[in-house]
Amino acid sequence: MKYHARVEVSLKPGHSDPEGETTMKALSELNYPVSAVTVSKVYTLRLEASSLESARQKVDEICKRLLANPVKDNYRFEIEEAK
Amino acid sequence: MKYHARVEVSLKPGHSDPEGETTMKALSELNYPVSAVTVSKVYTLRLEASSLESARQKVDEICKRLLANPVKDNYRFEIEEAK
């Protein structure tokens, strides 16, 4: 069966977010009243698995091994069966 | 009033996504049965505005000027009043 997973990887609070800071600086220079910017990433995966539970396990493993850095990132994901 | 905006910037269909392709290659090499990966970005902004409508206009302008490239990116956003 095919599944779609949507994984969001964001920085843990307290970790520096240079891309967010640069974006905020650029917006301030353009005179936008923005006081905080954070940036996170969304990965959309299409994967094959025998069941929803097995897809969930695979995606969790993929996050731990490749997509998220356990030292500095949080991740969360949603999975649904692909039509 | 303060507002939180969540902006998602993703590639328009048909544009090449080198980061997604590299991620897919890495996952295939680790033997995960993944057949497609796309990567998009989520910006979370905190901004000052006089009303929800004005916040919406500002965020739309910010997307057009800075966060999304009109040639290759789609964007969508949600805004809510900050507590």
mmCIF file of C-alpha atoms in Angstrom:
data_model
loop_
_atom_site.group_PDB
_atom_site.id
_atom_site.type_symbol
_atom_site.label_atom_id
_atom_site.label_comp_id
_atom_site.label_asym_id
_atom_site.label_seq_id
_atom_site.Cartn_x
_atom_site.Cartn_y
_atom_site.Cartn_z
ATOM 1 C CA MET A 1 0.000 0.000 0.000
ATOM 2 C CA LYS A 2 1.153 3.534 -0.641
ATOM 3 C CA TYR A 3 1.194 6.232 2.008
ATOM 4 C CA HIS A 4 1.813 9.942 2.081
ATOM 5 C CA ALA A 5 3.737 11.338 5.018
ATOM 6 C CA ARG A 6 4.115 14.977 5.891
ATOM 7 C CA VAL A 7 7.045 15.556 8.252
ATOM 8 C CA GLU A 8 7.734 18.917 9.859
ATOM 9 C CA VAL A 9 11.220 19.464 11.286
ATOM 10 C CA SER A 10 11.717 22.549 13.441
ATOM 11 C CA LEU A 11 14.436 23.810 15.742
ATOM 12 C CA LYS A 12 14.102 23.102 19.456
ATOM 13 C CA PRO A 13 13.514 26.273 21.452
ATOM 14 C CA GLY A 14 16.745 28.004 22.429
ATOM 15 C CA HIS A 15 18.703 26.886 19.380
ATOM 16 C CA SER A 16 19.954 29.593 17.099
ATOM 17 C CA ASP A 17 18.053 30.026 13.834
ATOM 18 C CA PRO A 18 20.349 32.017 11.513
ATOM 19 C CA GLU A 19 17.932 31.830 8.585
ATOM 20 C CA GLY A 20 15.086 33.178 10.710
ATOM 21 C CA GLU A 21 17.311 35.954 12.058
ATOM 22 C CA THR A 22 18.456 36.971 8.585
ATOM 23 C CA THR A 23 14.850 36.975 7.362
ATOM 24 C CA MET A 24 13.804 39.126 10.292
ATOM 25 C CA LYS A 25 16.633 41.559 9.638
ATOM 26 C CA ALA A 26 15.663 41.859 5.979
ATOM 27 C CA LEU A 27 12.020 42.470 6.926
ATOM 28 C CA SER A 28 12.983 45.089 9.492
ATOM 29 C CA GLU A 29 15.069 46.867 6.877
ATOM 30 C CA LEU A 30 11.998 46.935 4.647
ATOM 31 C CA ASN A 31 10.123 48.520 7.593
ATOM 32 C CA TYR A 32 7.825 45.613 8.379
ATOM 33 C CA PRO A 33 6.908 45.498 12.094
ATOM 34 C CA VAL A 34 8.023 41.894 12.523
ATOM 35 C CA SER A 35 9.461 40.883 15.894
ATOM 36 C CA ALA A 36 10.288 37.193 15.437
ATOM 37 C CA VAL A 37 10.814 34.777 12.559
ATOM 38 C CA THR A 38 11.510 31.069 12.732
ATOM 39 C CA VAL A 39 12.032 28.736 9.818
ATOM 40 C CA SER A 40 11.227 25.053 9.662
ATOM 41 C CA LYS A 41 11.109 22.430 6.936
ATOM 42 C CA VAL A 42 8.372 20.226 5.659
ATOM 43 C CA TYR A 43 9.220 16.982 3.885
ATOM 44 C CA THR A 44 6.501 15.240 1.920
ATOM 45 C CA LEU A 45 7.276 11.576 1.338
ATOM 46 C CA ARG A 46 5.507 8.913 -0.683
ATOM 47 C CA LEU A 47 6.328 5.471 0.628
ATOM 48 C CA GLU A 48 5.354 1.844 0.358
ATOM 49 C CA ALA A 49 4.389 -0.080 3.506
ATOM 50 C CA SER A 50 2.266 -3.075 4.471
ATOM 51 C CA SER A 51 0.087 -1.140 6.938
ATOM 52 C CA LEU A 52 -0.406 2.279 8.459
ATOM 53 C CA GLU A 53 1.424 1.130 11.591
ATOM 54 C CA SER A 54 4.384 -0.067 9.567
ATOM 55 C CA ALA A 55 4.438 3.215 7.595
ATOM 56 C CA ARG A 56 4.434 5.090 10.891
ATOM 57 C CA GLN A 57 7.406 3.090 12.188
ATOM 58 C CA LYS A 58 9.349 3.629 8.966
ATOM 59 C CA VAL A 59 8.742 7.371 8.940
ATOM 60 C CA ASP A 60 9.740 7.677 12.587
ATOM 61 C CA GLU A 61 12.970 5.810 11.817
ATOM 62 C CA ILE A 62 13.590 8.012 8.751
ATOM 63 C CA CYS A 63 13.180 11.131 10.899
ATOM 64 C CA LYS A 64 15.608 9.838 13.517
ATOM 65 C CA ARG A 65 18.201 8.632 11.004
ATOM 66 C CA LEU A 66 18.086 11.317 8.357
ATOM 67 C CA LEU A 67 15.655 14.201 8.536
ATOM 68 C CA ALA A 68 16.008 15.511 12.080
ATOM 69 C CA ASN A 69 19.081 16.124 14.186
ATOM 70 C CA PRO A 70 18.200 14.856 17.680
ATOM 71 C CA VAL A 71 20.447 17.457 19.308
ATOM 72 C CA LYS A 72 18.672 20.470 17.895
ATOM 73 C CA ASP A 73 15.488 19.468 16.047
ATOM 74 C CA ASN A 74 11.954 18.524 16.955
ATOM 75 C CA TYR A 75 9.872 16.640 14.436
ATOM 76 C CA ARG A 76 6.275 15.615 13.992
ATOM 77 C CA PHE A 77 4.484 13.875 11.181
ATOM 78 C CA GLU A 78 1.131 12.868 9.786
ATOM 79 C CA ILE A 79 0.521 9.887 7.543
ATOM 80 C CA GLU A 80 -2.371 9.031 5.335
ATOM 81 C CA GLU A 81 -3.065 6.378 2.760
ATOM 82 C CA ALA A 82 -2.376 7.617 -0.750
ATOM 83 C CA LYS A 83 -5.343 7.525 -3.113
ATOM 84 C CA MET B 1 -2.245 44.136 18.040
ATOM 85 C CA LYS B 2 0.105 41.221 17.628
ATOM 86 C CA TYR B 3 -0.460 38.428 15.147
ATOM 87 C CA HIS B 4 1.153 35.109 14.392
ATOM 88 C CA ALA B 5 1.471 34.120 10.763
ATOM 89 C CA ARG B 6 2.440 30.713 9.463
ATOM 90 C CA VAL B 7 3.606 30.866 5.857
ATOM 91 C CA GLU B 8 4.312 27.750 3.813
ATOM 92 C CA VAL B 9 6.433 28.189 0.687
ATOM 93 C CA SER B 10 6.624 25.230 -1.672
ATOM 94 C CA LEU B 11 7.893 24.662 -5.196
ATOM 95 C CA LYS B 12 5.406 24.874 -8.040
ATOM 96 C CA PRO B 13 4.847 21.507 -9.691
ATOM 97 C CA GLY B 14 7.372 20.790 -12.423
ATOM 98 C CA HIS B 15 10.219 22.757 -10.840
ATOM 99 C CA SER B 16 13.275 20.802 -9.866
ATOM 100 C CA ASP B 17 13.711 20.111 -6.156
ATOM 101 C CA PRO B 18 17.385 19.176 -5.652
ATOM 102 C CA GLU B 19 17.030 18.880 -1.886
ATOM 103 C CA GLY B 20 14.074 16.509 -2.246
ATOM 104 C CA GLU B 21 15.936 14.450 -4.841
ATOM 105 C CA THR B 22 19.039 14.189 -2.663
ATOM 106 C CA THR B 23 16.902 13.169 0.316
ATOM 107 C CA MET B 24 15.159 10.521 -1.769
ATOM 108 C CA LYS B 25 18.488 9.155 -3.008
ATOM 109 C CA ALA B 26 19.817 8.949 0.556
ATOM 110 C CA LEU B 27 16.653 7.134 1.695
ATOM 111 C CA SER B 28 16.819 4.689 -1.227
ATOM 112 C CA GLU B 29 20.426 3.914 -0.355
ATOM 113 C CA LEU B 30 19.275 3.109 3.183
ATOM 114 C CA ASN B 31 16.705 0.733 1.589
ATOM 115 C CA TYR B 32 13.580 2.685 2.468
ATOM 116 C CA PRO B 33 10.810 2.164 -0.113
ATOM 117 C CA VAL B 34 10.333 5.861 -0.745
ATOM 118 C CA SER B 35 9.297 6.948 -4.240
ATOM 119 C CA ALA B 36 9.024 10.755 -3.961
ATOM 120 C CA VAL B 37 10.250 13.467 -1.624
ATOM 121 C CA THR B 38 9.518 17.177 -1.794
ATOM 122 C CA VAL B 39 10.787 19.824 0.578
ATOM 123 C CA SER B 40 9.079 23.061 1.501
ATOM 124 C CA LYS B 41 9.639 25.779 4.075
ATOM 125 C CA VAL B 42 7.507 27.115 6.858
ATOM 126 C CA TYR B 43 8.124 30.624 8.176
ATOM 127 C CA THR B 44 6.528 31.596 11.457
ATOM 128 C CA LEU B 45 6.302 35.355 11.886
ATOM 129 C CA ARG B 46 5.186 37.494 14.785
ATOM 130 C CA LEU B 47 4.051 40.889 13.574
ATOM 131 C CA GLU B 48 2.290 44.039 14.670
ATOM 132 C CA ALA B 49 -0.773 45.235 12.757
ATOM 133 C CA SER B 50 -3.879 47.307 13.396
ATOM 134 C CA SER B 51 -6.307 44.579 12.330
ATOM 135 C CA LEU B 52 -6.454 41.037 11.002
ATOM 136 C CA GLU B 53 -7.099 42.397 7.509
ATOM 137 C CA SER B 54 -4.060 44.661 7.697
ATOM 138 C CA ALA B 55 -1.919 41.769 9.001
ATOM 139 C CA ARG B 56 -3.125 39.672 6.083
ATOM 140 C CA GLN B 57 -2.145 42.375 3.583
ATOM 141 C CA LYS B 58 1.294 42.778 5.159
ATOM 142 C CA VAL B 59 2.002 39.056 5.143
ATOM 143 C CA ASP B 60 0.889 38.731 1.533
ATOM 144 C CA GLU B 61 3.237 41.588 0.598
ATOM 145 C CA ILE B 62 6.086 39.991 2.606
ATOM 146 C CA CYS B 63 5.569 36.713 0.744
ATOM 147 C CA LYS B 64 5.627 38.448 -2.626
ATOM 148 C CA ARG B 65 8.644 40.628 -1.832
ATOM 149 C CA LEU B 66 10.834 38.316 0.178
ATOM 150 C CA LEU B 67 9.740 34.812 1.068
ATOM 151 C CA ALA B 68 8.493 33.353 -2.217
ATOM 152 C CA ASN B 69 9.952 33.527 -5.685
ATOM 153 C CA PRO B 70 6.971 34.108 -8.005
ATOM 154 C CA VAL B 71 8.656 32.206 -10.825
ATOM 155 C CA LYS B 72 8.973 28.928 -8.960
ATOM 156 C CA ASP B 73 7.186 29.079 -5.610
ATOM 157 C CA ASN B 74 3.641 28.771 -4.351
ATOM 158 C CA TYR B 75 2.790 30.130 -0.926
ATOM 159 C CA ARG B 76 -0.102 30.016 1.481
ATOM 160 C CA PHE B 77 -0.498 31.368 4.968
ATOM 161 C CA GLU B 78 -2.677 31.397 8.051
ATOM 162 C CA ILE B 79 -2.861 34.240 10.543
ATOM 163 C CA GLU B 80 -4.183 34.358 14.055
ATOM 164 C CA GLU B 81 -4.136 36.895 16.820
ATOM 165 C CA ALA B 82 -1.291 36.256 19.259
ATOM 166 C CA LYS B 83 -2.336 35.604 22.829
#
